[in-house]
C-alpha atoms as a PDB file:
ATOM      1  CA  GLN A   1     -49.146  26.693  75.817  1.00  0.00           C
ATOM      2  CA  VAL A   2     -46.012  25.779  77.736  1.00  0.00           C
ATOM      3  CA  GLN A   3     -42.562  26.906  76.695  1.00  0.00           C
ATOM      4  CA  LEU A   4     -39.478  24.892  77.681  1.00  0.00           C
ATOM      5  CA  VAL A   5     -35.868  26.038  77.506  1.00  0.00           C
ATOM      6  CA  GLU A   6     -33.015  23.634  78.261  1.00  0.00           C
ATOM      7  CA  SER A   7     -29.452  24.483  79.213  1.00  0.00           C
ATOM      8  CA  GLY A   8     -26.366  22.855  80.641  1.00  0.00           C
ATOM      9  CA  GLY A   9     -25.206  20.609  77.844  1.00  0.00           C
ATOM     10  CA  GLN A  10     -21.504  20.552  77.050  1.00  0.00           C
ATOM     11  CA  LEU A  11     -18.473  18.395  76.334  1.00  0.00           C
ATOM     12  CA  VAL A  12     -17.376  16.272  79.295  1.00  0.00           C
ATOM     13  CA  GLN A  13     -14.991  13.378  79.812  1.00  0.00           C
ATOM     14  CA  ALA A  14     -16.207   9.889  80.571  1.00  0.00           C
ATOM     15  CA  GLY A  15     -16.816   9.460  84.274  1.00  0.00           C
ATOM     16  CA  GLY A  16     -17.689  13.112  84.693  1.00  0.00           C
ATOM     17  CA  SER A  17     -20.918  14.820  85.703  1.00  0.00           C
ATOM     18  CA  LEU A  18     -23.311  17.371  84.249  1.00  0.00           C
ATOM     19  CA  ARG A  19     -26.544  18.955  85.370  1.00  0.00           C
ATOM     20  CA  LEU A  20     -29.113  19.886  82.769  1.00  0.00           C
ATOM     21  CA  SER A  21     -31.806  22.449  83.505  1.00  0.00           C
ATOM     22  CA  CYS A  22     -35.132  23.120  81.841  1.00  0.00           C
ATOM     23  CA  VAL A  23     -37.153  26.210  82.674  1.00  0.00           C
ATOM     24  CA  ALA A  24     -40.879  26.043  82.003  1.00  0.00           C
ATOM     25  CA  SER A  25     -43.040  29.109  81.349  1.00  0.00           C
ATOM     26  CA  GLY A  26     -46.581  29.798  80.253  1.00  0.00           C
ATOM     27  CA  ARG A  27     -49.419  27.520  81.414  1.00  0.00           C
ATOM     28  CA  THR A  28     -47.189  25.479  83.688  1.00  0.00           C
ATOM     29  CA  PHE A  29     -50.110  24.724  86.016  1.00  0.00           C
ATOM     30  CA  SER A  30     -51.465  22.454  83.284  1.00  0.00           C
ATOM     31  CA  THR A  31     -48.446  20.177  83.343  1.00  0.00           C
ATOM     32  CA  TYR A  32     -48.748  16.966  85.349  1.00  0.00           C
ATOM     33  CA  GLY A  33     -45.196  15.782  84.839  1.00  0.00           C
ATOM     34  CA  MET A  34     -41.895  16.526  83.167  1.00  0.00           C
ATOM     35  CA  GLY A  35     -39.505  14.284  81.340  1.00  0.00           C
ATOM     36  CA  TRP A  36     -36.117  14.097  79.677  1.00  0.00           C
ATOM     37  CA  PHE A  37     -35.493  12.361  76.379  1.00  0.00           C
ATOM     38  CA  ARG A  38     -32.367  12.035  74.257  1.00  0.00           C
ATOM     39  CA  GLN A  39     -31.527  11.417  70.645  1.00  0.00           C
ATOM     40  CA  ALA A  40     -28.145  10.224  69.448  1.00  0.00           C
ATOM     41  CA  PRO A  41     -27.048  10.615  65.811  1.00  0.00           C
ATOM     42  CA  GLY A  42     -28.767   8.076  63.600  1.00  0.00           C
ATOM     43  CA  LYS A  43     -30.974   6.813  66.413  1.00  0.00           C
ATOM     44  CA  GLU A  44     -34.546   7.344  67.492  1.00  0.00           C
ATOM     45  CA  ARG A  45     -35.414   9.616  70.373  1.00  0.00           C
ATOM     46  CA  GLU A  46     -35.520   7.643  73.605  1.00  0.00           C
ATOM     47  CA  PHE A  47     -36.991   8.193  77.041  1.00  0.00           C
ATOM     48  CA  VAL A  48     -34.535   8.930  79.857  1.00  0.00           C
ATOM     49  CA  ALA A  49     -36.394  10.030  82.984  1.00  0.00           C
ATOM     50  CA  ASP A  50     -39.678  11.457  84.220  1.00  0.00           C
ATOM     51  CA  ILE A  51     -41.013  13.122  87.341  1.00  0.00           C
ATOM     52  CA  THR A  52     -44.578  13.760  88.450  1.00  0.00           C
ATOM     53  CA  ARG A  53     -44.718  17.294  89.754  1.00  0.00           C
ATOM     54  CA  ASN A  54     -47.026  17.000  92.753  1.00  0.00           C
ATOM     55  CA  SER A  55     -45.941  13.616  94.094  1.00  0.00           C
ATOM     56  CA  GLY A  56     -42.288  13.709  93.105  1.00  0.00           C
ATOM     57  CA  SER A  57     -42.587  10.190  91.745  1.00  0.00           C
ATOM     58  CA  THR A  58     -39.715   9.398  89.387  1.00  0.00           C
ATOM     59  CA  TYR A  59     -39.164   6.875  86.621  1.00  0.00           C
ATOM     60  CA  TYR A  60     -35.973   6.042  84.710  1.00  0.00           C
ATOM     61  CA  THR A  61     -34.910   3.995  81.776  1.00  0.00           C
ATOM     62  CA  ASP A  62     -32.729   1.078  82.866  1.00  0.00           C
ATOM     63  CA  SER A  63     -29.522   2.359  81.265  1.00  0.00           C
ATOM     64  CA  VAL A  64     -29.386   5.453  83.515  1.00  0.00           C
ATOM     65  CA  LYS A  65     -30.681   4.058  86.812  1.00  0.00           C
ATOM     66  CA  GLY A  66     -28.233   4.781  89.612  1.00  0.00           C
ATOM     67  CA  ARG A  67     -26.388   7.390  87.520  1.00  0.00           C
ATOM     68  CA  PHE A  68     -29.008  10.019  86.639  1.00  0.00           C
ATOM     69  CA  THR A  69     -31.392  11.855  88.958  1.00  0.00           C
ATOM     70  CA  ILE A  70     -34.377  13.931  87.886  1.00  0.00           C
ATOM     71  CA  SER A  71     -35.792  16.604  90.169  1.00  0.00           C
ATOM     72  CA  TYR A  72     -38.240  19.496  90.013  1.00  0.00           C
ATOM     73  CA  ASP A  73     -38.213  22.889  91.706  1.00  0.00           C
ATOM     74  CA  ASN A  74     -41.808  24.114  91.802  1.00  0.00           C
ATOM     75  CA  ALA A  75     -40.844  27.606  92.902  1.00  0.00           C
ATOM     76  CA  LYS A  76     -38.608  28.017  89.858  1.00  0.00           C
ATOM     77  CA  ASN A  77     -40.692  25.899  87.453  1.00  0.00           C
ATOM     78  CA  THR A  78     -37.473  24.145  86.600  1.00  0.00           C
ATOM     79  CA  VAL A  79     -36.711  20.469  86.056  1.00  0.00           C
ATOM     80  CA  TYR A  80     -33.166  19.188  86.441  1.00  0.00           C
ATOM     81  CA  LEU A  81     -31.310  16.134  85.263  1.00  0.00           C
ATOM     82  CA  GLN A  82     -28.212  15.383  87.294  1.00  0.00           C
ATOM     83  CA  MET A  83     -26.004  13.044  85.296  1.00  0.00           C
ATOM     84  CA  ASN A  84     -23.115  11.260  86.988  1.00  0.00           C
ATOM     85  CA  SER A  85     -20.652   8.618  85.817  1.00  0.00           C
ATOM     86  CA  LEU A  86     -21.230   9.678  82.237  1.00  0.00           C
ATOM     87  CA  LYS A  87     -20.370   7.275  79.438  1.00  0.00           C
ATOM     88  CA  PRO A  88     -19.659   7.909  75.746  1.00  0.00           C
ATOM     89  CA  GLU A  89     -22.969   6.210  74.937  1.00  0.00           C
ATOM     90  CA  ASP A  90     -24.759   9.006  76.816  1.00  0.00           C
ATOM     91  CA  THR A  91     -23.756  11.371  74.008  1.00  0.00           C
ATOM     92  CA  ALA A  92     -26.930  12.828  72.502  1.00  0.00           C
ATOM     93  CA  VAL A  93     -29.133  15.867  72.224  1.00  0.00           C
ATOM     94  CA  TYR A  94     -31.194  15.974  75.404  1.00  0.00           C
ATOM     95  CA  TYR A  95     -34.755  17.253  75.268  1.00  0.00           C
ATOM     96  CA  CYS A  96     -37.018  18.406  78.043  1.00  0.00           C
ATOM     97  CA  ALA A  97     -40.726  17.628  77.685  1.00  0.00           C
ATOM     98  CA  ALA A  98     -43.957  18.242  79.577  1.00  0.00           C
ATOM     99  CA  ARG A  99     -47.088  16.086  79.838  1.00  0.00           C
ATOM    100  CA  SER A 100     -50.597  16.961  80.971  1.00  0.00           C
ATOM    101  CA  GLY A 101     -51.717  13.403  81.629  1.00  0.00           C
ATOM    102  CA  ILE A 102     -50.910  10.660  84.093  1.00  0.00           C
ATOM    103  CA  LEU A 103     -49.192   8.293  81.678  1.00  0.00           C
ATOM    104  CA  ARG A 104     -45.482   8.731  81.003  1.00  0.00           C
ATOM    105  CA  GLY A 105     -42.553   7.214  79.192  1.00  0.00           C
ATOM    106  CA  SER A 106     -43.612   7.281  75.557  1.00  0.00           C
ATOM    107  CA  SER A 107     -42.885  10.488  73.678  1.00  0.00           C
ATOM    108  CA  ILE A 108     -46.473  10.698  72.405  1.00  0.00           C
ATOM    109  CA  ARG A 109     -47.608  11.414  75.961  1.00  0.00           C
ATOM    110  CA  TYR A 110     -45.670  14.691  76.072  1.00  0.00           C
ATOM    111  CA  ALA A 111     -47.276  17.667  74.365  1.00  0.00           C
ATOM    112  CA  TYR A 112     -44.564  20.250  74.881  1.00  0.00           C
ATOM    113  CA  TRP A 113     -40.894  20.074  73.966  1.00  0.00           C
ATOM    114  CA  GLY A 114     -37.791  22.179  74.336  1.00  0.00           C
ATOM    115  CA  GLN A 115     -35.255  22.804  71.592  1.00  0.00           C
ATOM    116  CA  GLY A 116     -32.644  20.438  73.029  1.00  0.00           C
ATOM    117  CA  THR A 117     -29.164  20.752  74.475  1.00  0.00           C
ATOM    118  CA  GLN A 118     -26.097  18.826  73.261  1.00  0.00           C
ATOM    119  CA  VAL A 119     -24.253  16.523  75.642  1.00  0.00           C
ATOM    120  CA  THR A 120     -21.012  15.018  74.374  1.00  0.00           C
ATOM    121  CA  VAL A 121     -19.057  12.520  76.445  1.00  0.00           C
ATOM    122  CA  SER A 122     -15.520  11.843  75.299  1.00  0.00           C
ATOM    123  CA  SER A 123     -13.720   8.575  76.031  1.00  0.00           C
END
């Protein structure tokens, strides 16, 4: 089992920045990659970003490219999501997730999930 705990969500003005953190514990050696998803009220959960732990390869959804950066600190077993130039449409609960396989992007490929952290961007 892998446990994930997110933090860093808060209220921020449009154009501002936030950094989300997600600490992984347990059988972290079994995780091949980490991802961030988000879910806005009344909408389905959507993929945001992913990173492969060993290679550092990253992948983003188009709406956040150039604004968000995902990174992983192996020593701390922590994945980060640096969010810049935030927009009101970025408002959502952000979830950290871990996958054991090579494939990424779809939520079904992630076996472990955190409880979520709220990000609210005011206009």
